[in-house]
Tab-separated table of N, CA and C in Angstrom:
chain	number	residue	atom	x	y	z
E	58	MET	N	78.343	111.795	15.002
E	58	MET	CA	77.829	111.880	15.788
E	58	MET	C	77.632	110.739	16.965
E	59	GLY	N	78.273	110.264	17.320
E	59	GLY	CA	78.136	109.075	18.449
E	59	GLY	C	76.675	109.605	19.559
E	60	GLU	N	76.429	108.181	20.234
E	60	GLU	CA	75.514	107.844	20.895
E	60	GLU	C	75.743	108.398	22.292
E	61	PHE	N	74.728	109.141	22.577
E	61	PHE	CA	75.399	109.808	24.088
E	61	PHE	C	75.419	108.491	24.906
E	62	THR	N	76.768	108.238	26.092
E	62	THR	CA	76.101	106.869	26.897
E	62	THR	C	77.058	106.787	28.119
E	63	VAL	N	76.192	107.131	29.190
E	63	VAL	CA	76.042	106.886	30.424
E	63	VAL	C	76.871	105.831	31.494
E	64	GLU	N	77.423	104.815	30.827
E	64	GLU	CA	77.855	104.190	32.019
E	64	GLU	C	78.217	104.218	32.130
E	65	SER	N	79.539	105.325	32.266
E	65	SER	CA	80.724	105.913	33.633
E	65	SER	C	79.565	106.681	34.834
E	66	LEU	N	78.536	106.913	34.801
E	66	LEU	CA	77.754	107.463	35.585
E	66	LEU	C	78.499	106.587	37.356
E	67	GLU	N	78.855	107.870	38.101
E	67	GLU	CA	79.158	107.137	39.524
E	67	GLU	C	78.029	106.928	40.492
E	68	SER	N	76.628	107.491	40.396
E	68	SER	CA	75.383	107.231	40.692
E	68	SER	C	74.312	106.595	40.181
E	69	PRO	N	73.861	106.171	40.381
E	69	PRO	CA	72.472	105.077	39.925
E	69	PRO	C	71.732	106.352	39.192
E	70	ALA	N	71.452	107.752	39.869
E	70	ALA	CA	70.830	108.656	39.281
E	70	ALA	C	71.962	109.569	38.190
E	71	LEU	N	71.119	110.490	37.075
E	71	LEU	CA	71.236	111.251	36.737
E	71	LEU	C	71.089	112.671	36.841
E	72	THR	N	72.319	113.062	37.152
E	72	THR	CA	71.816	114.388	37.288
E	72	THR	C	72.346	115.845	36.422
E	73	LYS	N	71.792	116.692	36.921
E	73	LYS	CA	72.033	117.713	35.890
E	73	LYS	C	73.011	118.179	35.402
E	74	ALA	N	74.052	117.803	36.778
E	74	ALA	CA	76.116	118.328	36.392
E	74	ALA	C	76.066	117.252	35.259
E	75	GLN	N	76.003	116.381	35.618
E	75	GLN	CA	76.150	114.550	34.797
E	75	GLN	C	75.741	115.249	33.299
E	76	LEU	N	74.733	115.437	33.673
E	76	LEU	CA	74.343	116.147	31.546
E	76	LEU	C	74.284	117.339	31.053
E	77	ALA	N	75.030	118.060	31.910
E	77	ALA	CA	75.612	119.249	31.240
E	77	ALA	C	76.983	118.790	30.667
E	78	ASP	N	78.026	117.811	31.700
E	78	ASP	CA	79.330	117.152	31.424
E	78	ASP	C	79.149	116.043	29.866
E	79	LEU	N	78.105	116.153	30.003
E	79	LEU	CA	77.616	114.970	28.471
E	79	LEU	C	78.293	116.179	27.670
E	80	LEU	N	76.654	116.731	27.606
E	80	LEU	CA	77.149	118.082	26.546
E	80	LEU	C	78.121	118.756	25.772
E	81	PHE	N	79.335	119.048	26.905
E	81	PHE	CA	80.582	119.479	26.749
E	81	PHE	C	81.500	118.454	26.545
E	82	GLU	N	80.845	116.680	26.696
E	82	GLU	CA	82.428	116.080	26.498
E	82	GLU	C	81.541	115.628	24.810
E	83	HIS	N	80.561	115.466	24.443
E	83	HIS	CA	80.142	115.377	23.280
E	83	HIS	C	79.207	116.680	22.357
E	84	ILE	N	79.113	117.760	22.465
E	84	ILE	CA	78.794	118.148	21.863
E	84	ILE	C	79.695	119.647	22.023
E	85	GLY	N	80.660	119.871	22.639
E	85	GLY	CA	81.696	120.794	22.435
E	85	GLY	C	81.710	122.203	23.158
E	86	LEU	N	80.327	122.026	23.192
E	86	LEU	CA	80.061	123.227	24.573
E	86	LEU	C	80.784	123.351	25.730
E	87	ASN	N	81.557	124.529	26.072
E	87	ASN	CA	81.894	124.904	26.886
E	87	ASN	C	80.996	124.024	28.637
E	88	LYS	N	81.835	124.438	29.671
E	88	LYS	CA	81.165	123.425	30.412
E	88	LYS	C	80.333	124.974	31.429
E	89	ARG	N	80.176	126.036	30.834
E	89	ARG	CA	79.261	126.982	30.954
E	89	ARG	C	78.788	127.553	30.053
E	90	GLU	N	78.147	127.288	29.532
E	90	GLU	CA	77.571	126.820	28.107
E	90	GLU	C	76.300	125.742	28.079
E	91	SER	N	77.391	124.603	28.715
E	91	SER	CA	76.278	123.419	28.885
E	91	SER	C	75.606	123.573	30.178
E	92	LYS	N	76.169	124.208	31.077
E	92	LYS	CA	75.424	123.906	32.395
E	92	LYS	C	74.248	125.059	32.477
E	93	ASP	N	73.994	126.336	31.244
E	93	ASP	CA	73.139	127.145	31.103
E	93	ASP	C	72.486	127.058	30.450
E	94	MET	N	72.586	125.520	29.651
E	94	MET	CA	72.184	125.407	29.117
E	94	MET	C	70.877	124.442	29.487
E	95	ILE	N	71.989	123.814	29.961
E	95	ILE	CA	70.531	122.257	30.939
E	95	ILE	C	69.842	122.992	32.166
E	96	ASP	N	70.430	124.376	32.404
E	96	ASP	CA	69.517	125.094	33.277
E	96	ASP	C	68.481	125.688	32.769
E	97	ALA	N	68.495	125.995	31.548
E	97	ALA	CA	67.357	126.881	30.541
E	97	ALA	C	66.424	125.903	30.564
E	98	PHE	N	66.863	124.720	30.133
E	98	PHE	CA	65.541	123.734	29.830
E	98	PHE	C	64.918	123.581	30.867
E	99	PHE	N	66.016	123.021	31.756
E	99	PHE	CA	64.195	122.735	33.156
E	99	PHE	C	64.037	123.688	33.415
E	100	ASP	N	64.400	124.738	33.479
E	100	ASP	CA	63.522	125.918	34.101
E	100	ASP	C	62.133	126.324	32.966
E	101	LEU	N	62.594	126.080	32.258
E	101	LEU	CA	61.032	126.034	30.781
E	101	LEU	C	59.550	125.277	30.693
E	102	ILE	N	60.812	123.738	31.956
E	102	ILE	CA	59.590	122.714	31.918
E	102	ILE	C	59.140	123.020	33.298
E	103	VAL	N	59.970	123.659	33.967
E	103	VAL	CA	59.605	124.142	35.536
E	103	VAL	C	58.135	125.192	35.247
E	104	GLN	N	58.824	126.369	34.399
E	104	GLN	CA	57.585	127.852	34.334
E	104	GLN	C	56.542	127.263	33.501
E	105	SER	N	56.268	126.416	32.369
E	105	SER	CA	55.703	126.427	31.887
E	105	SER	C	54.484	124.848	32.487
E	106	LEU	N	55.073	124.108	33.367
E	106	LEU	CA	54.353	123.517	34.984
E	106	LEU	C	53.820	123.961	35.515
E	107	VAL	N	54.649	125.375	35.737
E	107	VAL	CA	54.127	125.893	37.103
E	107	VAL	C	53.002	126.978	36.083
E	108	ASN	N	52.965	127.415	35.392
E	108	ASN	CA	51.831	128.030	34.364
E	108	ASN	C	50.386	127.169	34.041
E	109	GLY	N	50.237	126.261	34.461
E	109	GLY	CA	49.578	125.142	34.024
E	109	GLY	C	49.482	124.449	32.839
E	110	GLU	N	50.797	125.070	32.401
E	110	GLU	CA	50.611	124.306	30.280
E	110	GLU	C	51.205	122.574	30.550
E	111	ASP	N	51.368	121.604	29.912
E	111	ASP	CA	51.625	120.484	29.559
E	111	ASP	C	52.590	120.750	29.178
E	112	VAL	N	53.649	119.609	28.981
E	112	VAL	CA	55.316	120.201	28.485
E	112	VAL	C	55.223	118.019	27.931
E	113	LYS	N	55.315	117.773	26.491
E	113	LYS	CA	55.573	117.331	25.637
E	113	LYS	C	56.817	117.070	25.049
E	114	LEU	N	57.361	116.306	25.430
E	114	LEU	CA	58.522	115.385	24.462
E	114	LEU	C	58.315	114.340	24.191
E	115	SER	N	58.801	115.059	22.842
E	115	SER	CA	58.691	113.826	21.258
E	115	SER	C	59.061	112.344	21.602
E	116	SER	N	58.990	111.417	21.470
E	116	SER	CA	59.411	110.226	22.187
E	116	SER	C	60.284	110.279	23.311
E	117	PHE	N	59.777	110.224	24.342
E	117	PHE	CA	59.567	110.555	25.676
E	117	PHE	C	59.056	110.465	26.776
E	118	GLY	N	57.797	111.199	26.334
E	118	GLY	CA	56.711	111.501	27.452
E	118	GLY	C	55.897	112.605	27.810
E	119	ASN	N	55.574	112.896	28.802
E	119	ASN	CA	54.160	114.323	28.964
E	119	ASN	C	54.653	114.313	30.084
E	120	PHE	N	54.642	115.680	30.471
E	120	PHE	CA	54.087	116.297	31.820
E	120	PHE	C	53.102	116.476	32.036
E	121	GLN	N	52.132	116.641	32.983
E	121	GLN	CA	50.813	116.892	33.348
E	121	GLN	C	50.592	117.783	34.475
E	122	ILE	N	50.091	118.564	34.747
E	122	ILE	CA	49.565	119.434	35.551
E	122	ILE	C	48.166	118.615	36.052
E	123	ARG	N	47.782	118.041	37.158
E	123	ARG	CA	46.511	117.640	37.816
E	123	ARG	C	46.361	118.099	38.683
E	124	THR	N	45.400	118.249	38.936
E	124	THR	CA	44.374	118.865	40.440
E	124	THR	C	44.355	118.531	40.700
E	125	LYS	N	44.176	117.493	41.795
E	125	LYS	CA	43.469	116.687	42.820
E	125	LYS	C	42.829	117.216	43.830
E	126	ALA	N	41.510	116.588	43.887
E	126	ALA	CA	40.161	117.322	45.264
E	126	ALA	C	40.210	117.483	46.065
E	127	PRO	N	39.919	118.138	47.352
E	127	PRO	CA	40.278	117.651	48.606
E	127	PRO	C	38.965	117.231	48.970
E	128	ARG	N	39.885	115.815	49.977
E	128	ARG	CA	39.474	115.011	50.590
E	128	ARG	C	39.937	114.562	52.030
E	129	PRO	N	39.263	113.643	53.197
E	129	PRO	CA	39.157	113.532	53.375
E	129	PRO	C	40.623	112.647	54.190
E	130	GLY	N	41.121	112.455	55.380
E	130	GLY	CA	42.154	111.690	55.352
E	130	GLY	C	42.455	111.312	56.941
E	131	ARG	N	43.326	110.299	57.349
E	131	ARG	CA	43.630	110.248	58.643
E	131	ARG	C	45.139	110.279	58.968
E	132	ASN	N	45.410	110.186	59.907
E	132	ASN	CA	46.966	110.618	60.783
E	132	ASN	C	46.806	109.149	61.196
E	133	PRO	N	48.079	108.171	60.143
E	133	PRO	CA	48.361	107.279	60.296
E	133	PRO	C	49.013	106.708	61.767
E	134	ARG	N	49.539	107.813	62.154
E	134	ARG	CA	50.271	107.503	63.461
E	134	ARG	C	49.029	107.391	65.175
E	135	THR	N	48.243	108.649	64.827
E	135	THR	CA	47.083	108.272	65.673
E	135	THR	C	45.893	108.404	65.403
E	136	GLY	N	45.566	107.898	63.747
E	136	GLY	CA	43.582	107.401	63.573
E	136	GLY	C	43.579	108.470	64.053
E	137	GLU	N	43.286	110.093	63.927
E	137	GLU	CA	42.360	110.935	64.424
E	137	GLU	C	42.288	111.540	62.592
E	138	SER	N	41.452	111.734	62.180
E	138	SER	CA	40.875	112.569	60.981
E	138	SER	C	41.277	114.011	60.570
E	139	ILE	N	41.975	113.598	59.188
E	139	ILE	CA	42.582	114.799	59.070
E	139	ILE	C	42.119	115.714	58.125
E	140	PRO	N	41.814	116.691	57.190
E	140	PRO	CA	41.419	117.028	55.994
E	140	PRO	C	42.660	117.212	55.615
E	141	ILE	N	42.731	117.100	53.599
E	141	ILE	CA	43.929	117.250	52.992
E	141	ILE	C	43.334	118.050	51.752
E	142	GLU	N	43.836	119.313	51.588
E	142	GLU	CA	43.257	120.487	51.085
E	142	GLU	C	43.939	119.715	49.649
E	143	ALA	N	43.335	120.646	48.164
E	143	ALA	CA	43.410	120.037	46.966
E	143	ALA	C	44.434	120.703	46.498
E	144	ARG	N	45.111	120.134	45.866
E	144	ARG	CA	46.479	120.259	45.329
E	144	ARG	C	46.628	120.219	43.635
E	145	ARG	N	47.565	121.338	43.393
E	145	ARG	CA	48.384	120.243	41.899
E	145	ARG	C	49.348	119.721	42.026
E	146	VAL	N	49.613	118.863	41.549
E	146	VAL	CA	50.323	118.127	41.227
E	146	VAL	C	50.865	117.749	40.283
E	147	VAL	N	52.298	117.156	39.828
E	147	VAL	CA	52.906	116.490	38.514
E	147	VAL	C	52.483	115.362	38.150
E	148	THR	N	52.157	115.268	36.937
E	148	THR	CA	52.321	113.537	36.657
E	148	THR	C	52.556	113.664	35.032
E	149	PHE	N	54.171	112.059	35.025
E	149	PHE	CA	54.590	112.269	34.095
E	149	PHE	C	53.986	110.597	33.678
E	150	HIS	N	53.668	110.451	32.290
E	150	HIS	CA	53.385	109.688	31.523
E	150	HIS	C	54.415	109.391	30.078
E	151	ALA	N	55.027	107.923	30.275
E	151	ALA	CA	56.362	107.743	29.671
E	151	ALA	C	54.972	107.414	28.041
E	152	SER	N	56.397	107.716	26.516
E	152	SER	CA	55.899	107.825	25.368
E	152	SER	C	55.431	105.978	25.094
E	153	SER	N	55.396	105.962	24.483
E	153	SER	CA	54.932	104.439	24.183
E	153	SER	C	56.674	103.911	23.909
E	154	LYS	N	56.772	105.055	22.908
E	154	LYS	CA	58.609	104.674	22.734
E	154	LYS	C	59.186	104.120	23.500
E	155	LEU	N	59.270	105.087	24.638
E	155	LEU	CA	59.921	104.584	25.473
E	155	LEU	C	60.116	103.694	26.646
E	156	LYS	N	58.509	103.502	26.564
E	156	LYS	CA	57.709	101.707	26.913
E	156	LYS	C	58.435	101.177	26.201
E	157	ASP	N	58.402	101.019	25.545
E	157	ASP	CA	59.209	99.908	23.724
E	157	ASP	C	60.644	100.177	24.344
E	158	GLN	N	61.428	100.443	24.778
E	158	GLN	CA	62.935	100.676	24.910
E	158	GLN	C	63.204	100.376	26.274
E	159	ILE	N	62.596	100.741	26.955
E	159	ILE	CA	62.416	99.983	28.391
E	159	ILE	C	62.042	98.500	27.929
E	160	GLN	N	60.937	97.889	28.256
E	160	GLN	CA	60.506	96.683	27.682
E	160	GLN	C	61.980	95.747	26.829
E	161	GLY	N	62.003	96.518	25.706
E	161	GLY	CA	63.840	95.843	25.105
E	161	GLY	C	64.605	95.494	26.183
E	162	GLU	N	64.856	96.379	27.206
E	162	GLU	CA	66.003	96.528	27.648
E	162	GLU	C	65.962	94.839	29.049
E	163	VAL	N	64.786	94.670	29.036
E	163	VAL	CA	64.547	93.966	29.719
E	163	VAL	C	64.125	92.911	29.263
E	164	LYS	N	64.029	92.262	28.038
E	164	LYS	CA	63.893	91.228	27.417
E	164	LYS	C	65.231	90.244	27.172
E	165	SER	N	65.860	91.982	27.011
E	165	SER	CA	67.218	91.305	26.064
E	165	SER	C	68.420	90.920	27.312
E	166	ASP	N	67.949	91.189	28.852
E	166	ASP	CA	68.607	90.424	29.881
E	166	ASP	C	68.992	89.300	30.160
């Protein structure tokens, strides 16, 4: 099986619909199965993060939940001090393999 290529994408962003189309074209799943597989994949990632679990994708990177503490903030328009409540955020850290691949693309241009 050949490599997946995305050169023919119409937009600069890769969408879930485009991922499903790539599964359809390269793997041979029907369009409905491709869409369902992509949806299930992202639903699993989202549910894991909501549950506070890290998501590690080998050779790609890690998604982690971080809890940010409450802190004082300032309304930039009025200068008024406002409290910023504690919240959970998702962070992504690229794997060293992904970073190397990206740097290789920059160096070869």
